[in-house]
Tab-separated table of C-alpha atoms in Angstrom:
chain	number	residue	atom	x	y	z
A	128	MET	CA	0.968	-21.713	7.408
A	129	LEU	CA	-2.653	-22.514	8.100
A	130	LEU	CA	-3.695	-26.064	8.865
A	131	ILE	CA	-7.248	-26.320	7.594
A	132	ASN	CA	-9.498	-29.138	8.659
A	133	CYS	CA	-11.381	-30.050	5.483
A	134	PRO	CA	-14.733	-31.628	6.437
A	135	ASN	CA	-14.165	-34.329	3.829
A	136	CYS	CA	-10.419	-34.915	3.785
A	137	GLY	CA	-9.230	-33.948	7.259
A	138	PRO	CA	-6.411	-31.551	8.179
A	139	ARG	CA	-4.384	-30.349	5.207
A	140	PRO	CA	-1.943	-27.449	4.609
A	141	GLU	CA	-3.280	-24.153	3.259
A	142	ILE	CA	-1.579	-24.514	-0.145
A	143	GLU	CA	-4.279	-27.052	-1.058
A	144	PHE	CA	-7.043	-24.511	-0.475
A	145	ARG	CA	-8.331	-21.274	-1.960
A	146	CYS	CA	-10.222	-18.654	0.005
A	147	GLY	CA	-13.455	-17.464	-1.585
A	148	GLY	CA	-14.056	-14.489	0.664
A	149	GLU	CA	-16.770	-13.613	3.129
A	150	SER	CA	-19.595	-16.114	3.677
A	151	HIS	CA	-23.330	-15.458	3.746
A	152	ILE	CA	-23.352	-12.698	1.105
A	153	GLU	CA	-26.773	-12.825	-0.535
A	154	ARG	CA	-27.503	-11.348	-3.925
A	155	PRO	CA	-30.281	-8.772	-3.541
A	156	GLY	CA	-33.344	-9.005	-5.726
A	157	PRO	CA	-35.542	-8.964	-7.702
A	158	HIS	CA	-33.049	-7.101	-9.874
A	159	GLY	CA	-35.326	-4.318	-11.101
A	160	GLU	CA	-36.042	-3.245	-7.532
A	161	VAL	CA	-32.477	-3.173	-6.241
A	162	THR	CA	-31.176	0.311	-5.459
A	163	ASP	CA	-27.705	1.454	-6.541
A	164	GLU	CA	-26.713	1.496	-2.878
A	165	ALA	CA	-27.798	-2.093	-2.274
A	166	TRP	CA	-26.122	-3.292	-5.459
A	167	SER	CA	-22.881	-1.457	-4.628
A	168	ASP	CA	-23.035	-2.961	-1.167
A	169	TYR	CA	-23.435	-6.447	-2.622
A	170	LEU	CA	-20.585	-6.035	-5.114
A	171	PHE	CA	-17.957	-4.086	-3.225
A	172	TYR	CA	-18.553	-3.755	0.502
A	173	ARG	CA	-17.405	-6.464	2.896
A	174	SER	CA	-17.206	-6.601	6.683
A	175	ASN	CA	-13.359	-6.843	6.679
A	176	PRO	CA	-13.161	-7.217	10.486
A	177	LYS	CA	-10.085	-7.231	12.650
A	178	ALA	CA	-11.674	-10.114	14.526
A	179	GLU	CA	-13.328	-13.436	13.765
A	180	HIS	CA	-14.428	-13.691	10.142
A	181	ARG	CA	-16.714	-16.203	8.434
A	182	GLU	CA	-15.349	-17.152	5.065
A	183	ARG	CA	-15.720	-19.702	2.306
A	184	TRP	CA	-12.862	-21.971	1.302
A	185	VAL	CA	-12.551	-24.623	-1.407
A	186	HIS	CA	-10.291	-27.636	-1.151
A	187	ALA	CA	-8.914	-27.046	-4.660
A	188	GLY	CA	-6.112	-29.602	-4.345
A	189	GLY	CA	-8.282	-32.244	-2.720
A	190	CYS	CA	-12.006	-33.024	-2.718
A	191	ARG	CA	-12.740	-29.713	-4.527
A	192	ARG	CA	-15.697	-29.044	-2.229
A	193	TRP	CA	-16.620	-25.714	-0.686
A	194	PHE	CA	-17.172	-25.187	3.025
A	195	ASN	CA	-17.270	-22.355	5.572
A	196	LEU	CA	-14.937	-21.619	8.389
A	197	VAL	CA	-14.559	-19.053	11.152
A	198	ARG	CA	-11.044	-17.615	11.327
A	199	ASP	CA	-9.570	-14.803	13.376
A	200	THR	CA	-7.901	-12.294	11.029
A	201	VAL	CA	-5.209	-11.387	13.562
A	202	THR	CA	-4.241	-14.743	15.077
A	203	HIS	CA	-5.416	-16.859	12.089
A	204	ARG	CA	-6.886	-19.279	14.624
A	205	ILE	CA	-9.703	-21.305	13.066
A	206	THR	CA	-12.476	-21.871	15.581
A	207	ALA	CA	-15.158	-23.585	13.495
A	208	VAL	CA	-15.685	-25.390	10.218
A	209	TYR	CA	-19.240	-25.837	8.922
A	210	PRO	CA	-20.957	-26.890	5.683
A	211	MET	CA	-22.230	-24.580	2.962
A	212	GLY	CA	-25.829	-23.551	3.511
A	213	GLU	CA	-25.624	-23.620	7.309
A	214	ALA	CA	-25.645	-20.533	9.502
A	215	GLY	CA	-22.691	-21.654	11.601
A	216	PRO	CA	-21.974	-20.863	15.244
A	217	ALA	CA	-23.096	-17.601	16.805
A	218	GLU	CA	-20.761	-14.719	16.003
A	219	ALA	CA	-18.309	-13.652	18.641
A	220	ALA	CA	-18.870	-10.118	19.901
A	221	ARG	CA	-16.800	-7.461	18.154
B	287	MET	CA	21.678	25.255	16.920
B	288	THR	CA	21.820	23.762	13.441
B	289	VAL	CA	18.461	23.474	11.750
B	290	ARG	CA	19.186	23.335	8.058
B	291	TYR	CA	21.144	20.473	6.514
B	292	SER	CA	23.896	21.459	4.093
B	293	ALA	CA	27.529	20.658	3.335
B	294	LEU	CA	28.477	23.723	5.356
B	295	SER	CA	26.419	22.754	8.417
B	296	LEU	CA	27.838	19.222	8.217
B	297	LEU	CA	31.356	20.599	8.211
B	298	ARG	CA	30.594	23.046	11.028
B	299	GLU	CA	29.042	20.346	13.210
B	300	GLY	CA	31.896	17.999	12.397
B	301	LEU	CA	34.381	20.552	13.695
B	302	ASN	CA	32.082	21.302	16.630
B	303	GLY	CA	31.810	17.732	17.922
B	304	GLN	CA	28.275	17.177	16.529
B	305	ARG	CA	26.781	18.928	19.542
B	306	GLY	CA	24.565	21.447	17.743
B	307	TRP	CA	22.078	19.189	15.933
B	308	GLU	CA	18.406	19.716	16.719
B	309	PRO	CA	16.030	16.742	16.849
B	310	ALA	CA	14.600	16.309	13.340
B	311	TRP	CA	11.085	16.977	14.615
B	312	ARG	CA	9.450	18.079	17.861
B	313	ASP	CA	7.821	15.308	19.881
B	314	ALA	CA	4.600	17.185	20.619
B	315	SER	CA	1.807	16.695	23.162
B	316	PRO	CA	-1.729	17.225	21.919
B	317	LYS	CA	-3.511	20.536	22.347
B	318	ALA	CA	-7.264	20.616	22.965
B	319	ARG	CA	-8.161	21.982	19.532
B	320	TYR	CA	-6.695	22.113	16.042
B	321	ASP	CA	-7.777	23.525	12.690
B	322	ALA	CA	-7.093	20.129	11.154
B	323	VAL	CA	-6.103	16.681	12.415
B	324	VAL	CA	-4.434	13.998	10.328
B	325	ILE	CA	-4.722	10.424	11.587
B	326	GLY	CA	-1.886	8.150	10.583
B	327	GLY	CA	1.828	8.892	10.689
B	328	GLY	CA	2.851	7.030	7.573
B	329	GLY	CA	4.053	8.640	4.392
B	330	HIS	CA	0.604	9.747	3.226
B	331	GLY	CA	-0.389	11.226	6.588
B	332	LEU	CA	2.924	13.034	7.044
B	333	ALA	CA	2.814	14.366	3.481
B	334	THR	CA	-0.752	15.547	4.100
B	335	ALA	CA	0.311	17.431	7.223
B	336	TYR	CA	3.254	18.992	5.380
B	337	TYR	CA	1.181	20.155	2.392
B	338	LEU	CA	-1.599	21.468	4.660
B	339	ALA	CA	1.023	23.781	6.130
B	340	LYS	CA	3.038	24.511	3.010
B	341	ASN	CA	0.349	24.757	0.291
B	342	HIS	CA	-2.604	25.960	2.335
B	343	GLY	CA	-1.039	27.863	5.227
B	344	LEU	CA	-2.711	25.685	7.859
B	345	THR	CA	-0.182	25.337	10.642
B	346	ASN	CA	-2.452	24.632	13.600
B	347	VAL	CA	-2.417	20.977	12.587
B	348	ALA	CA	-1.901	17.768	14.541
B	349	LEU	CA	-0.697	14.500	13.106
B	350	ILE	CA	-1.538	11.614	15.411
B	351	GLU	CA	-0.030	8.165	15.107
B	352	ARG	CA	-0.834	5.058	17.128
B	353	GLY	CA	2.727	3.734	17.096
B	354	TRP	CA	5.773	5.518	15.731
B	355	ILE	CA	5.881	7.405	12.447
B	356	GLY	CA	6.807	5.386	9.399
B	357	GLY	CA	6.305	2.106	11.290
B	358	GLY	CA	3.475	0.752	9.163
B	359	ASN	CA	3.473	0.159	5.444
B	360	THR	CA	5.831	3.100	4.860
B	361	GLY	CA	8.509	1.083	6.621
B	362	ARG	CA	7.431	-2.229	5.122
B	363	ASN	CA	7.237	-1.721	1.376
B	364	THR	CA	9.780	-2.430	-1.350
B	365	THR	CA	10.376	1.323	-1.974
B	366	ILE	CA	9.743	1.277	-5.725
B	367	ILE	CA	8.634	4.473	-7.470
B	368	ARG	CA	7.138	4.346	-10.974
B	369	SER	CA	4.156	5.679	-12.923
B	370	ASN	CA	3.447	2.894	-15.431
B	371	TYR	CA	-0.325	3.052	-15.227
B	372	PHE	CA	-2.884	2.768	-18.019
B	373	TYR	CA	-5.836	5.125	-17.602
B	374	PRO	CA	-5.284	8.890	-17.907
B	375	GLU	CA	-6.603	9.635	-14.392
B	376	THR	CA	-4.214	7.274	-12.620
B	377	ALA	CA	-1.283	7.870	-14.981
B	378	GLN	CA	-1.445	11.632	-14.391
B	379	PHE	CA	-1.759	11.158	-10.664
B	380	PHE	CA	1.183	8.793	-10.279
B	381	GLU	CA	3.275	10.851	-12.713
B	382	PHE	CA	2.615	13.891	-10.531
B	383	ALA	CA	3.843	11.863	-7.553
B	384	LEU	CA	6.978	10.846	-9.433
B	385	LYS	CA	7.699	14.451	-10.353
B	386	LEU	CA	7.264	15.553	-6.738
B	387	TYR	CA	9.653	12.765	-5.726
B	388	GLU	CA	12.203	14.107	-8.201
B	389	GLY	CA	12.318	17.413	-6.329
B	390	LEU	CA	11.561	16.135	-2.848
B	391	SER	CA	15.071	16.024	-1.337
B	392	ARG	CA	15.503	19.707	-2.177
B	393	ASP	CA	11.957	20.640	-1.131
B	394	LEU	CA	12.240	18.938	2.257
B	395	ASN	CA	15.948	19.683	2.751
B	396	TYR	CA	16.272	15.971	3.530
B	397	ASN	CA	18.009	13.390	1.359
B	398	ILE	CA	15.396	10.776	0.470
B	399	MET	CA	18.006	8.956	-1.669
B	400	PHE	CA	15.769	8.799	-4.710
B	401	SER	CA	17.685	6.787	-7.283
B	402	GLN	CA	16.159	6.830	-10.761
B	403	ARG	CA	17.758	3.586	-11.800
B	404	GLY	CA	15.002	2.466	-14.144
B	405	MET	CA	12.234	-0.023	-13.634
B	406	TRP	CA	11.930	-3.060	-15.905
B	407	MET	CA	8.864	-5.174	-16.490
B	408	LEU	CA	9.771	-8.431	-18.202
B	409	GLY	CA	7.744	-10.322	-20.816
B	410	HIS	CA	8.175	-14.070	-20.889
B	411	ASP	CA	5.735	-15.070	-23.619
B	412	ARG	CA	3.957	-13.621	-26.642
B	413	HIS	CA	0.962	-12.514	-24.596
B	414	GLY	CA	3.164	-10.932	-21.981
B	415	LEU	CA	4.945	-9.005	-24.730
B	416	GLU	CA	1.645	-7.814	-26.148
B	417	MET	CA	0.655	-6.527	-22.716
B	418	LEU	CA	3.983	-4.714	-22.406
B	419	ARG	CA	3.534	-3.125	-25.835
B	420	ARG	CA	0.033	-2.032	-24.890
B	421	SER	CA	1.301	-0.642	-21.610
B	422	ALA	CA	4.179	1.239	-23.312
B	423	ASN	CA	1.772	2.776	-25.818
B	424	ALA	CA	-0.613	3.844	-23.068
B	425	MET	CA	2.204	5.386	-21.056
B	426	ARG	CA	3.479	7.356	-24.056
B	427	LEU	CA	-0.019	8.555	-24.880
B	428	ASN	CA	-0.174	9.801	-21.307
B	429	GLY	CA	3.114	11.641	-21.794
B	430	ILE	CA	5.183	9.281	-19.623
B	431	ASP	CA	8.550	7.903	-20.664
B	432	ALA	CA	8.549	4.231	-21.673
B	433	GLU	CA	10.985	2.128	-23.659
B	434	LEU	CA	10.221	-1.264	-25.157
B	435	HIS	CA	13.238	-3.528	-25.630
B	436	ASP	CA	13.771	-7.038	-27.055
B	437	GLY	CA	15.277	-9.900	-25.082
B	438	ASP	CA	18.875	-9.233	-26.118
B	439	ALA	CA	18.618	-5.612	-24.991
B	440	VAL	CA	17.158	-6.722	-21.645
B	441	ARG	CA	20.068	-9.107	-21.091
B	442	ALA	CA	22.552	-6.389	-22.096
B	443	HIS	CA	21.019	-3.974	-19.541
B	444	ILE	CA	20.616	-6.441	-16.702
B	445	PRO	CA	23.648	-8.625	-16.055
B	446	GLY	CA	23.312	-12.011	-14.398
B	447	LEU	CA	19.984	-13.037	-15.868
B	448	ASN	CA	19.472	-16.763	-16.275
B	449	GLY	CA	21.064	-17.960	-19.538
B	450	THR	CA	18.874	-21.043	-19.794
B	451	PRO	CA	15.617	-20.014	-18.176
B	452	ARG	CA	12.482	-22.062	-17.922
B	453	PHE	CA	10.554	-18.878	-18.771
B	454	PRO	CA	12.519	-17.192	-21.591
B	455	ILE	CA	12.836	-13.404	-21.482
B	456	LEU	CA	11.464	-12.179	-24.802
B	457	GLY	CA	11.388	-8.484	-24.029
B	458	GLY	CA	11.079	-5.794	-21.429
B	459	LEU	CA	9.474	-2.438	-20.759
B	460	ASN	CA	11.725	0.082	-19.057
B	461	GLN	CA	10.609	3.277	-17.367
B	462	PRO	CA	13.994	5.044	-17.063
B	463	ARG	CA	12.771	7.611	-14.513
B	464	GLY	CA	11.447	4.901	-12.205
B	465	GLY	CA	13.562	3.728	-9.305
B	466	SER	CA	13.657	3.500	-5.555
B	467	ALA	CA	13.986	5.833	-2.579
B	468	ARG	CA	14.803	5.395	1.068
B	469	HIS	CA	11.409	4.761	2.663
B	470	ASP	CA	12.287	5.883	6.195
B	471	ALA	CA	13.818	9.074	4.827
B	472	VAL	CA	10.531	9.911	3.084
B	473	ALA	CA	8.667	9.625	6.412
B	474	TRP	CA	11.333	11.426	8.431
B	475	GLY	CA	11.831	14.124	5.816
B	476	TYR	CA	8.127	14.959	5.711
B	477	ALA	CA	7.908	14.834	9.519
B	478	ARG	CA	10.845	17.189	9.913
B	479	ALA	CA	9.588	19.621	7.295
B	480	ALA	CA	6.022	19.579	8.668
B	481	SER	CA	7.239	20.057	12.226
B	482	ALA	CA	9.381	23.014	11.127
B	483	LEU	CA	6.224	24.640	9.727
B	484	GLY	CA	4.436	24.215	13.067
B	485	VAL	CA	2.642	20.879	12.744
B	486	ASP	CA	2.407	18.880	15.982
B	487	ILE	CA	3.574	15.312	15.408
B	488	ILE	CA	2.108	13.195	18.176
B	489	GLN	CA	3.241	9.589	18.422
B	490	ASN	CA	1.907	6.768	20.608
B	491	CYS	CA	-1.546	8.307	20.402
B	492	GLU	CA	-4.304	5.930	19.345
B	493	VAL	CA	-7.688	7.118	18.096
B	494	THR	CA	-10.355	5.276	20.060
B	495	ASP	CA	-13.496	7.063	18.860
B	496	PHE	CA	-14.856	9.996	16.895
B	497	LEU	CA	-16.886	12.917	18.214
B	498	ILE	CA	-19.804	13.440	15.855
B	499	GLU	CA	-22.637	15.979	16.054
B	500	GLY	CA	-25.359	16.306	13.431
B	501	GLY	CA	-23.489	14.526	10.642
B	502	GLN	CA	-20.343	16.600	11.213
B	503	VAL	CA	-17.152	15.347	12.806
B	504	ARG	CA	-16.118	17.435	15.823
B	505	GLY	CA	-12.987	15.684	16.986
B	506	VAL	CA	-11.439	12.429	18.128
B	507	GLU	CA	-11.086	10.602	21.385
B	508	THR	CA	-7.554	9.335	21.776
B	509	SER	CA	-5.434	7.492	24.296
B	510	LEU	CA	-3.999	10.945	25.157
B	511	GLY	CA	-7.399	12.587	25.602
B	512	THR	CA	-9.914	14.457	23.487
B	513	ILE	CA	-8.692	16.417	20.466
B	514	ARG	CA	-11.245	18.705	18.845
B	515	SER	CA	-11.235	19.622	15.172
B	516	GLU	CA	-13.866	20.126	12.486
B	517	THR	CA	-11.569	18.761	9.776
B	518	ILE	CA	-10.092	15.304	10.064
B	519	GLY	CA	-8.155	13.358	7.453
B	520	MET	CA	-7.381	9.677	7.744
B	521	ALA	CA	-4.503	7.840	6.067
B	522	VAL	CA	-4.162	4.504	7.814
B	523	ALA	CA	-3.890	2.015	4.916
B	524	GLY	CA	-4.896	-1.512	5.972
B	525	HIS	CA	-6.696	-0.303	9.088
B	526	SER	CA	-8.892	2.153	7.158
B	527	GLY	CA	-11.961	-0.061	7.411
B	528	VAL	CA	-11.622	-0.625	11.156
B	529	LEU	CA	-11.062	3.048	11.966
B	530	ALA	CA	-13.655	4.447	9.550
B	531	ALA	CA	-16.232	2.112	11.100
B	532	LYS	CA	-15.733	4.026	14.380
B	533	ALA	CA	-16.805	7.137	12.489
B	534	GLY	CA	-19.792	5.273	11.044
B	535	VAL	CA	-18.263	5.320	7.551
B	536	ARG	CA	-18.114	2.146	5.494
B	537	LEU	CA	-15.318	1.642	2.997
B	538	PRO	CA	-15.157	-0.970	0.192
B	539	ILE	CA	-11.787	-2.190	1.441
B	540	SER	CA	-10.397	-5.624	2.109
B	541	SER	CA	-7.217	-5.891	4.170
B	542	TYR	CA	-4.544	-8.377	3.205
B	543	ALA	CA	-0.990	-9.127	4.249
B	544	LEU	CA	1.656	-8.309	1.647
B	545	GLN	CA	5.065	-9.807	2.278
B	546	ALA	CA	8.540	-8.569	1.533
B	547	PHE	CA	12.024	-9.816	2.322
B	548	VAL	CA	15.603	-8.695	2.237
B	549	SER	CA	18.636	-10.914	1.693
B	550	GLU	CA	21.920	-10.566	3.485
B	551	PRO	CA	23.801	-7.547	2.108
B	552	VAL	CA	26.220	-8.071	-0.775
B	553	LYS	CA	28.248	-5.798	-3.015
B	554	PRO	CA	26.389	-3.929	-5.779
B	555	CYS	CA	25.168	-6.460	-8.351
B	556	LEU	CA	21.799	-5.168	-9.555
B	557	ASP	CA	21.502	-1.539	-10.626
B	558	THR	CA	17.841	-1.425	-11.620
B	559	VAL	CA	14.397	-2.582	-10.509
B	560	ILE	CA	12.878	-5.736	-11.978
B	561	LEU	CA	9.276	-6.846	-12.061
B	562	SER	CA	8.510	-10.168	-13.652
B	563	PRO	CA	4.808	-10.897	-13.309
B	564	ALA	CA	5.091	-14.390	-14.778
B	565	THR	CA	7.609	-15.589	-12.210
B	566	GLY	CA	6.123	-13.519	-9.389
B	567	THR	CA	9.353	-11.582	-8.887
B	568	TYR	CA	9.771	-8.003	-7.702
B	569	LEU	CA	13.429	-7.307	-7.087
B	570	SER	CA	15.896	-4.501	-6.481
B	571	GLN	CA	19.033	-3.904	-4.451
B	572	SER	CA	19.117	-1.395	-1.625
B	573	ASP	CA	21.969	1.009	-0.988
B	574	LYS	CA	22.939	-1.189	1.964
B	575	GLY	CA	23.407	-4.083	-0.491
B	576	GLU	CA	20.422	-6.164	0.508
B	577	LEU	CA	18.299	-7.640	-2.256
B	578	VAL	CA	14.781	-6.309	-1.653
B	579	ILE	CA	12.177	-8.860	-2.704
B	580	GLY	CA	8.434	-8.396	-2.883
B	581	ALA	CA	5.951	-11.261	-2.827
B	582	GLY	CA	2.260	-11.479	-3.591
B	583	LEU	CA	-0.696	-11.062	-1.290
B	584	ASP	CA	-1.715	-13.795	1.094
B	585	LEU	CA	-5.159	-14.137	-0.421
B	586	TYR	CA	-7.249	-14.176	2.727
B	587	LEU	CA	-8.031	-11.312	5.084
B	588	SER	CA	-5.274	-10.563	7.530
B	589	TYR	CA	-4.306	-7.929	10.071
B	590	ALA	CA	-1.381	-10.014	11.302
B	591	GLN	CA	1.581	-8.108	9.728
B	592	ARG	CA	3.301	-11.405	8.992
B	593	GLY	CA	3.121	-13.394	5.807
B	594	ASN	CA	2.789	-17.089	5.147
B	595	LEU	CA	5.495	-19.553	4.123
B	596	PRO	CA	4.129	-20.669	0.726
B	597	TRP	CA	4.445	-17.135	-0.663
B	598	MET	CA	7.926	-16.816	0.740
B	599	GLU	CA	8.937	-19.968	-1.096
B	600	ARG	CA	7.288	-18.821	-4.309
B	601	ALA	CA	9.008	-15.443	-4.245
B	602	ALA	CA	12.382	-17.096	-3.641
B	603	ALA	CA	11.748	-19.529	-6.501
B	604	GLY	CA	10.964	-16.621	-8.835
B	605	VAL	CA	14.170	-14.811	-7.926
B	606	ILE	CA	16.284	-17.934	-8.476
B	607	GLU	CA	14.601	-18.614	-11.820
B	608	LEU	CA	15.687	-15.150	-13.020
B	609	PHE	CA	19.056	-15.012	-11.233
B	610	PRO	CA	20.493	-18.464	-10.474
B	611	ALA	CA	23.538	-16.804	-8.882
B	612	PHE	CA	21.339	-15.610	-6.004
B	613	SER	CA	20.380	-19.163	-5.002
B	614	ARG	CA	22.943	-19.384	-2.210
B	615	MET	CA	22.070	-16.070	-0.620
B	616	ARG	CA	20.162	-16.113	2.646
B	617	PHE	CA	17.125	-14.180	3.756
B	618	LEU	CA	17.977	-11.654	6.428
B	619	ARG	CA	14.505	-10.417	7.345
B	620	GLN	CA	10.914	-11.180	6.410
B	621	TRP	CA	7.821	-9.141	7.245
B	622	ALA	CA	4.412	-8.095	5.972
B	623	GLY	CA	2.319	-4.961	5.825
B	624	ILE	CA	-1.471	-4.815	5.876
B	625	VAL	CA	-2.647	-3.330	2.596
B	626	ASP	CA	-6.014	-1.766	1.755
B	627	VAL	CA	-7.287	-3.377	-1.424
B	628	VAL	CA	-10.257	-2.031	-3.391
B	629	HIS	CA	-11.802	-3.746	-6.381
B	630	ASP	CA	-10.380	-1.474	-9.073
B	631	SER	CA	-6.942	-0.978	-7.458
B	632	THR	CA	-7.377	2.793	-7.637
B	633	PRO	CA	-7.148	4.934	-4.499
B	634	ILE	CA	-9.939	6.745	-2.693
B	635	ILE	CA	-9.048	10.343	-1.809
B	636	GLY	CA	-11.511	12.886	-0.530
B	637	LYS	CA	-14.715	13.380	1.383
B	638	THR	CA	-17.021	10.818	2.942
B	639	ASN	CA	-20.662	10.950	3.981
B	640	LEU	CA	-19.534	12.271	7.366
B	641	GLY	CA	-18.998	16.034	7.187
B	642	GLY	CA	-15.401	17.130	7.730
B	643	PHE	CA	-14.070	13.562	7.558
B	644	TYR	CA	-11.736	12.880	4.617
B	645	VAL	CA	-9.983	9.667	3.676
B	646	ASN	CA	-6.891	8.644	1.775
B	647	CYS	CA	-6.951	4.876	1.233
B	648	GLY	CA	-7.356	2.069	-1.276
B	649	TRP	CA	-3.667	2.006	-2.208
B	650	GLY	CA	-3.517	-1.743	-2.139
B	651	THR	CA	-0.014	-2.931	-2.844
B	652	GLY	CA	1.297	0.343	-4.290
B	653	GLY	CA	0.988	3.265	-1.904
B	654	PHE	CA	4.627	4.240	-1.429
B	655	LYS	CA	5.120	5.598	-4.946
B	656	ALA	CA	2.075	7.826	-4.483
B	657	ILE	CA	2.988	9.415	-1.143
B	658	PRO	CA	3.676	13.007	-2.332
B	659	ALA	CA	0.575	13.136	-4.536
B	660	GLY	CA	-1.639	11.358	-1.993
B	661	GLY	CA	-0.660	13.873	0.670
B	662	TRP	CA	-0.986	16.790	-1.766
B	663	CYS	CA	-4.533	15.811	-2.770
B	664	LEU	CA	-5.784	14.909	0.710
B	665	ALA	CA	-4.439	18.224	2.018
B	666	HIS	CA	-6.246	20.009	-0.815
B	667	ALA	CA	-9.527	18.266	-0.001
B	668	MET	CA	-9.185	19.001	3.729
B	669	ALA	CA	-8.251	22.648	3.223
B	670	THR	CA	-10.773	23.556	0.520
B	671	GLY	CA	-13.539	20.967	0.894
B	672	GLU	CA	-13.238	20.258	-2.824
B	673	PRO	CA	-11.382	17.401	-4.532
B	674	HIS	CA	-8.081	18.220	-6.186
B	675	SER	CA	-8.331	18.028	-9.984
B	676	LEU	CA	-5.852	15.134	-10.024
B	677	ALA	CA	-8.003	13.133	-7.629
B	678	SER	CA	-11.470	14.156	-8.739
B	679	ALA	CA	-12.148	10.670	-10.133
B	680	PHE	CA	-10.895	8.909	-6.997
B	681	THR	CA	-14.162	9.285	-5.116
B	682	LEU	CA	-15.812	6.898	-2.738
B	683	ASP	CA	-18.991	7.429	-4.743
B	684	ARG	CA	-17.590	5.616	-7.789
B	685	PHE	CA	-18.440	2.277	-6.191
B	686	ARG	CA	-22.100	3.324	-6.346
B	687	THR	CA	-22.111	5.021	-9.734
B	688	GLY	CA	-19.958	2.343	-11.334
B	689	ALA	CA	-17.344	4.807	-12.634
B	690	LEU	CA	-14.499	2.535	-11.597
B	691	ILE	CA	-10.966	3.120	-12.867
B	692	ASP	CA	-10.042	-0.485	-13.275
B	693	GLU	CA	-6.265	-0.482	-13.013
B	694	ALA	CA	-6.566	-3.938	-11.464
B	695	SER	CA	-6.847	-5.320	-14.967
B	696	ALA	CA	-5.671	-2.383	-17.124
B	697	SER	CA	-2.093	-2.121	-15.913
B	698	GLY	CA	-1.811	-5.730	-14.813
B	699	ILE	CA	-1.557	-5.080	-11.084
B	700	ALA	CA	-1.175	-8.600	-9.827
B	701	HIS	CA	-3.553	-8.110	-6.932
């Protein structure tokens, strides 16, 4: 069970949250100039690391706000929580 | 020495003090060069190695496995075999797998304990029933057996269902030829048969890097040294993305933990397989008597091979809702496998943009039922360079062209 430190509500169990996948995915554009490769990349390809991963979560059973966190996909250890729109801490080497 | 298993050899060895049995497969050390190398000693990898030798006459083949064979998802799934898919491409593929399973014990000379005990999907509301009817029609159009039954018939077939359920059972879809097999036996049977044809099965051998020259794969670096080959197939499920990245190949895969459990063993009480999407229940009973219970995905990336507690609780609640009599049984074991999920829940089998490097992945939560066909088609691609006709739509390129085969929504795969 993950204990997630919501920036607004404090530490809460994972059942109150939903994971929204990888953070910092930007939609390519303008649309008419986007290649099939770039569009496919945007829709389907994710980093999927066996390491630290930046991901978006929403506190669905609480404040209902989105935020980012950095979580290790093997140990599940959460090393950082940071607001939407921020770059977050430097990525650990893979 | 006794090589072939039969009633006669069993009797002979019994009278002979069981001293003549050969190991089921040779524990090989790697040679410097092979005609083909298969990475991953799960069901798909082992089946690939076997069909490379049997169908294509390639016997100078190595199968390399980081741990022990059958120790990944092949040993962690709920062992259900069925072909209740929607689109013609996937239905034909999984039906081919089911048919290979039907003859597999004889083909491999190894009892995989395939029990075609039927596989029931339950409908708990009007919309669920409509989906079942749609699914049954699609299956029949694809030439696959499917029976639609009303609630009374479901209760007559499956004893012990809750008489006063919160989610009433209005009907069910049965695939009579569906069922379960012994998962370890599938891995061991393929390993034994492949080894007998000359394939080197190399365990405790981890791939650390790929040798690549001019857009063509030339071999792999492993913990047991360099192994050269111009043809390499990879079947490593949840670790596909990590390993393919070492070859410079990107895959549209997300890796999640999928949990399963078994209860303490009890006497036979459930003689079929039950899937109830509404209550999140996937249930059967093994030959050992354990109830085998599947849960849903932990919906965040994981390589941890252990699941979380909320899903465990939810799966247990679903089982008790359907079968109140099971409420006092105890879990015996709990585990998770790392599954390779793609957006359309349809596998990827075939070539990549790296010459000579072929993949078999994207099985998500349902790879076990596909093992014979997955191995058959990957072996075909590796041996001929062309996709097998059954897998010609399962390309990596479909994520660029948009020709997805969206079983994720079409056949109601929960994840």
